[in-house]
Short mmCIF file of C-alpha atoms in Angstrom, two decimals:
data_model
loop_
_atom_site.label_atom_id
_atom_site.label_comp_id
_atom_site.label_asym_id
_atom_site.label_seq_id
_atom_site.Cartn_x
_atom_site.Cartn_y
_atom_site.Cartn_z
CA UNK A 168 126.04 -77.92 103.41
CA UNK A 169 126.93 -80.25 106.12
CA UNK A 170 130.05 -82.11 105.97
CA UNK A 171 130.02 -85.52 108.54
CA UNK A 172 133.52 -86.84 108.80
CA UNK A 173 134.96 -89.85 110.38
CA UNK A 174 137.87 -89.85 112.27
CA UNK A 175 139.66 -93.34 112.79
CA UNK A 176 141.37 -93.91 109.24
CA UNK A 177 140.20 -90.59 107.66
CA UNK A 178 140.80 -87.87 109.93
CA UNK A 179 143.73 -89.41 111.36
CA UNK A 180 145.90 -92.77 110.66
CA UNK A 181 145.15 -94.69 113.74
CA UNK A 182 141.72 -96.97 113.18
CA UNK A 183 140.77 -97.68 117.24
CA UNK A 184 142.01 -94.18 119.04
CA UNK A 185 139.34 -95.17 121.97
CA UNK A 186 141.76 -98.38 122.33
CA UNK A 187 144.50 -95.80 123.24
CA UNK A 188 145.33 -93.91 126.65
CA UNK A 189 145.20 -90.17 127.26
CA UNK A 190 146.38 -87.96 127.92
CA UNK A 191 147.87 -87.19 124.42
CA UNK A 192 150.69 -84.81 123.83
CA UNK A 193 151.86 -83.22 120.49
CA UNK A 194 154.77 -84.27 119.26
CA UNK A 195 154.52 -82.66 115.22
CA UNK A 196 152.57 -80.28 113.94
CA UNK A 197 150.90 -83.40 112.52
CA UNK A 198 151.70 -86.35 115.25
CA UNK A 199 150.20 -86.78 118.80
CA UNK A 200 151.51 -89.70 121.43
CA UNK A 201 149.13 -91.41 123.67
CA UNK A 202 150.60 -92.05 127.78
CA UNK A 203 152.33 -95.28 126.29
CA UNK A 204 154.02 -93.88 122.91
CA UNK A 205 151.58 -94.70 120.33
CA UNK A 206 151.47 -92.26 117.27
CA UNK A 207 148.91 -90.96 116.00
CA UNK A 208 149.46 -88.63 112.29
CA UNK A 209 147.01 -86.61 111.36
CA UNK A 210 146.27 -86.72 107.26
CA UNK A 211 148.08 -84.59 105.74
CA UNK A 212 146.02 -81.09 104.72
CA UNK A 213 143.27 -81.92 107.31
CA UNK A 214 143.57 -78.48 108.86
CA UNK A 215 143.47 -76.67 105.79
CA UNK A 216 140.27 -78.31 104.53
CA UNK A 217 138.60 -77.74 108.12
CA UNK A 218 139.66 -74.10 107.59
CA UNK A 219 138.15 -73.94 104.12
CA UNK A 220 134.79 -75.36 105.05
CA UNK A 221 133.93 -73.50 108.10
CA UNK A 222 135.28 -70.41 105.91
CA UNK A 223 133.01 -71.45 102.93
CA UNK A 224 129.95 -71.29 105.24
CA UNK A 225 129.66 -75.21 105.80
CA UNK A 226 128.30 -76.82 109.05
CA UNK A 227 131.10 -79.22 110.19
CA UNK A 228 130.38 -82.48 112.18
CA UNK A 229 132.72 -85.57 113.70
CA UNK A 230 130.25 -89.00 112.72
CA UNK A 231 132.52 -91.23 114.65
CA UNK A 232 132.36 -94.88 116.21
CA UNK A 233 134.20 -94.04 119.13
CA UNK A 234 134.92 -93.34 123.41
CA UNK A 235 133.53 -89.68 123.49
CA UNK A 236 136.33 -88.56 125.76
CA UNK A 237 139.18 -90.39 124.01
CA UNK A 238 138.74 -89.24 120.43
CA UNK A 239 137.73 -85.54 121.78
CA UNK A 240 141.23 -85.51 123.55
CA UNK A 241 142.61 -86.44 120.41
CA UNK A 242 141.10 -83.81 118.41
CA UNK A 243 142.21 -81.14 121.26
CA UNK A 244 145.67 -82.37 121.14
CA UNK A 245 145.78 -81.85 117.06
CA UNK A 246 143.96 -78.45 118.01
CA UNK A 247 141.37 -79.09 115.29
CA UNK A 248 138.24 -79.34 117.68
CA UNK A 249 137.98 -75.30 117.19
CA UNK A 250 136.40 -76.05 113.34
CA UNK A 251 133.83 -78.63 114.42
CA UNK A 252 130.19 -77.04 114.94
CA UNK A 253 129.66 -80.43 116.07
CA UNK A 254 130.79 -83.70 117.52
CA UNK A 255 128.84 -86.72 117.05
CA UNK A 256 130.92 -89.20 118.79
CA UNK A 257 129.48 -92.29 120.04
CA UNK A 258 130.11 -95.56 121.02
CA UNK A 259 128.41 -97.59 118.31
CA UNK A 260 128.43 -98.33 115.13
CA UNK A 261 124.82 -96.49 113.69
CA UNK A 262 126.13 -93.66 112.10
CA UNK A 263 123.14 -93.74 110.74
CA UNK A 264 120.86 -93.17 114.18
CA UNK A 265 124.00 -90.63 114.79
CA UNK A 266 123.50 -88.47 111.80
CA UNK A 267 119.32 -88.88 112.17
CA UNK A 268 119.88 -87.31 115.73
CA UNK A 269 122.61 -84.51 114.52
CA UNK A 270 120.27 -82.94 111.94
CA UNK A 271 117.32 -83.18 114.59
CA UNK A 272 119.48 -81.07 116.39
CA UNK A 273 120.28 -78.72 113.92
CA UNK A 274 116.67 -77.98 113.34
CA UNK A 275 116.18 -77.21 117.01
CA UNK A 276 119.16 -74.78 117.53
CA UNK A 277 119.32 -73.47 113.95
CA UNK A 278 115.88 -73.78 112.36
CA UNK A 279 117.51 -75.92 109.56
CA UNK A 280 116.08 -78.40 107.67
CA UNK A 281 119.15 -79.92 106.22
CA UNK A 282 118.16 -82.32 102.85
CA UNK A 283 120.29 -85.43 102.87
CA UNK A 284 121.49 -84.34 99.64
CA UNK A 285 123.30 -81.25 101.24
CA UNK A 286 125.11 -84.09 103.85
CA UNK A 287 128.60 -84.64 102.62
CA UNK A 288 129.80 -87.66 104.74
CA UNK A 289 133.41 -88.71 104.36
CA UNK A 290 134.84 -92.02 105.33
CA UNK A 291 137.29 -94.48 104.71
CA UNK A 292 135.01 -97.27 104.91
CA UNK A 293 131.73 -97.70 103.09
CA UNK A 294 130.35 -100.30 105.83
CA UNK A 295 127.81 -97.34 107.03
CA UNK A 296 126.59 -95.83 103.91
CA UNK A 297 123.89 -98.34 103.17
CA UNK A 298 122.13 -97.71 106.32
CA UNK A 299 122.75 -94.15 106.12
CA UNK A 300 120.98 -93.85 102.46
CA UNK A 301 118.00 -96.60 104.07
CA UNK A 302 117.47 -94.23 107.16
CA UNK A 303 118.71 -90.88 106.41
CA UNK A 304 118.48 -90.36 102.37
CA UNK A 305 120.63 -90.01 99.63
CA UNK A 306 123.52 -87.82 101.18
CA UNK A 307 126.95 -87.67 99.12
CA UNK A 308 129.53 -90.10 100.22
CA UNK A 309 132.88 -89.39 99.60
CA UNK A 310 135.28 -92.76 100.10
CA UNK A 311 138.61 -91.29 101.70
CA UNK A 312 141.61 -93.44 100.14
CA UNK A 313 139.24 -94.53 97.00
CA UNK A 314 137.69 -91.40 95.80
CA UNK A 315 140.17 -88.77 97.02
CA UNK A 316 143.46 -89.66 98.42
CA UNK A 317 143.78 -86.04 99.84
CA UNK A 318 141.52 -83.55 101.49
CA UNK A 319 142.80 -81.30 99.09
CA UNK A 320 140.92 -82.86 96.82
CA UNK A 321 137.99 -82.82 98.67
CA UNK A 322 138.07 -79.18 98.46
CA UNK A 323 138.05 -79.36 94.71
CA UNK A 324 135.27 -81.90 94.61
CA UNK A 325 132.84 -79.20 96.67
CA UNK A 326 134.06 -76.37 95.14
CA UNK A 327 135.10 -77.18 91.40
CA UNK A 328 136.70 -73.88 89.70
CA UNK A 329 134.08 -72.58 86.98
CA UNK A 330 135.30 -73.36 83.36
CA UNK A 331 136.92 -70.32 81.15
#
């Protein structure tokens, strides 16, 4: 399975981090500081559910509406960018064109053929999805802050425990 998620509002609590200014420097296990003081949290459980997926054999991807550089720094400075197989980060808002591109890519390096309905895209917004079920196909959305409130829960949502 592939699992696309955002970053501004779902990875972390911040919703512009390309309006901020590196470098960033850790200042919690779950708080960064941009070169002026702003915070940035991490959600809570983030690492643990990037842990679990690239454990459970998942192909992880950023889909993210942002300054390459900017949000990468931001994802070295939480030292999560180690679980990402890859980072599609770009400065528009076609998440759609981004995620058509991505599995293109997977195809060439991996000699997968990824159906949408294996694409597990998580967001705290909805404003993409249309486009991406138009363009792309009927992947699973999962609406961070509506749907799950935790990426613990995300982990039970993939991976439901079988019924005694």
């Amino acid at each position: 399975m592939l699992i696309a998620l955002d970053l501004d509002g779902t990875a972390w609590d911040h919703l512009d981090i390309s309006s901020l200014y590196p470098p960033f420097r850790r200042v919690s296990p779950l708080k960064i500081q941009d070169s002026r003081g702003v915070e940035v949290a991490l959600r809570p459980h983030l690492p643990d559910f990037l842990k679990w997926a690239v454990e459970d054999g998942h192909i992880l991807t950023t889909l993210s509406w942002n300054d390459f550089d900017v949000a990468y720094q931001a994802l070295r400075a939480f030292e999560i960018d180690k679980y990402f197989h890859y980072l599609a980060i770009e400065p528009h808002p076609r998440k759609d064109k981004m995620l058509y591109k991505l599995l293109r890519q997977i195809k060439a390096e991996r000699g997968l053929d990824i159906d949408p309905r294996d694409v597990v895209y998580i967001d705290d917004r909805d404003i993409h999805i249309q486009e991406i079920w138009e363009n792309i196909g009927p992947v699973r959305f999962i609406h961070f802050g509506r749907d799950v409130k935790c990426f613990l829960e995300i982990i039970q949502l993939l991976n439901p425990s079988p019924r005694s």
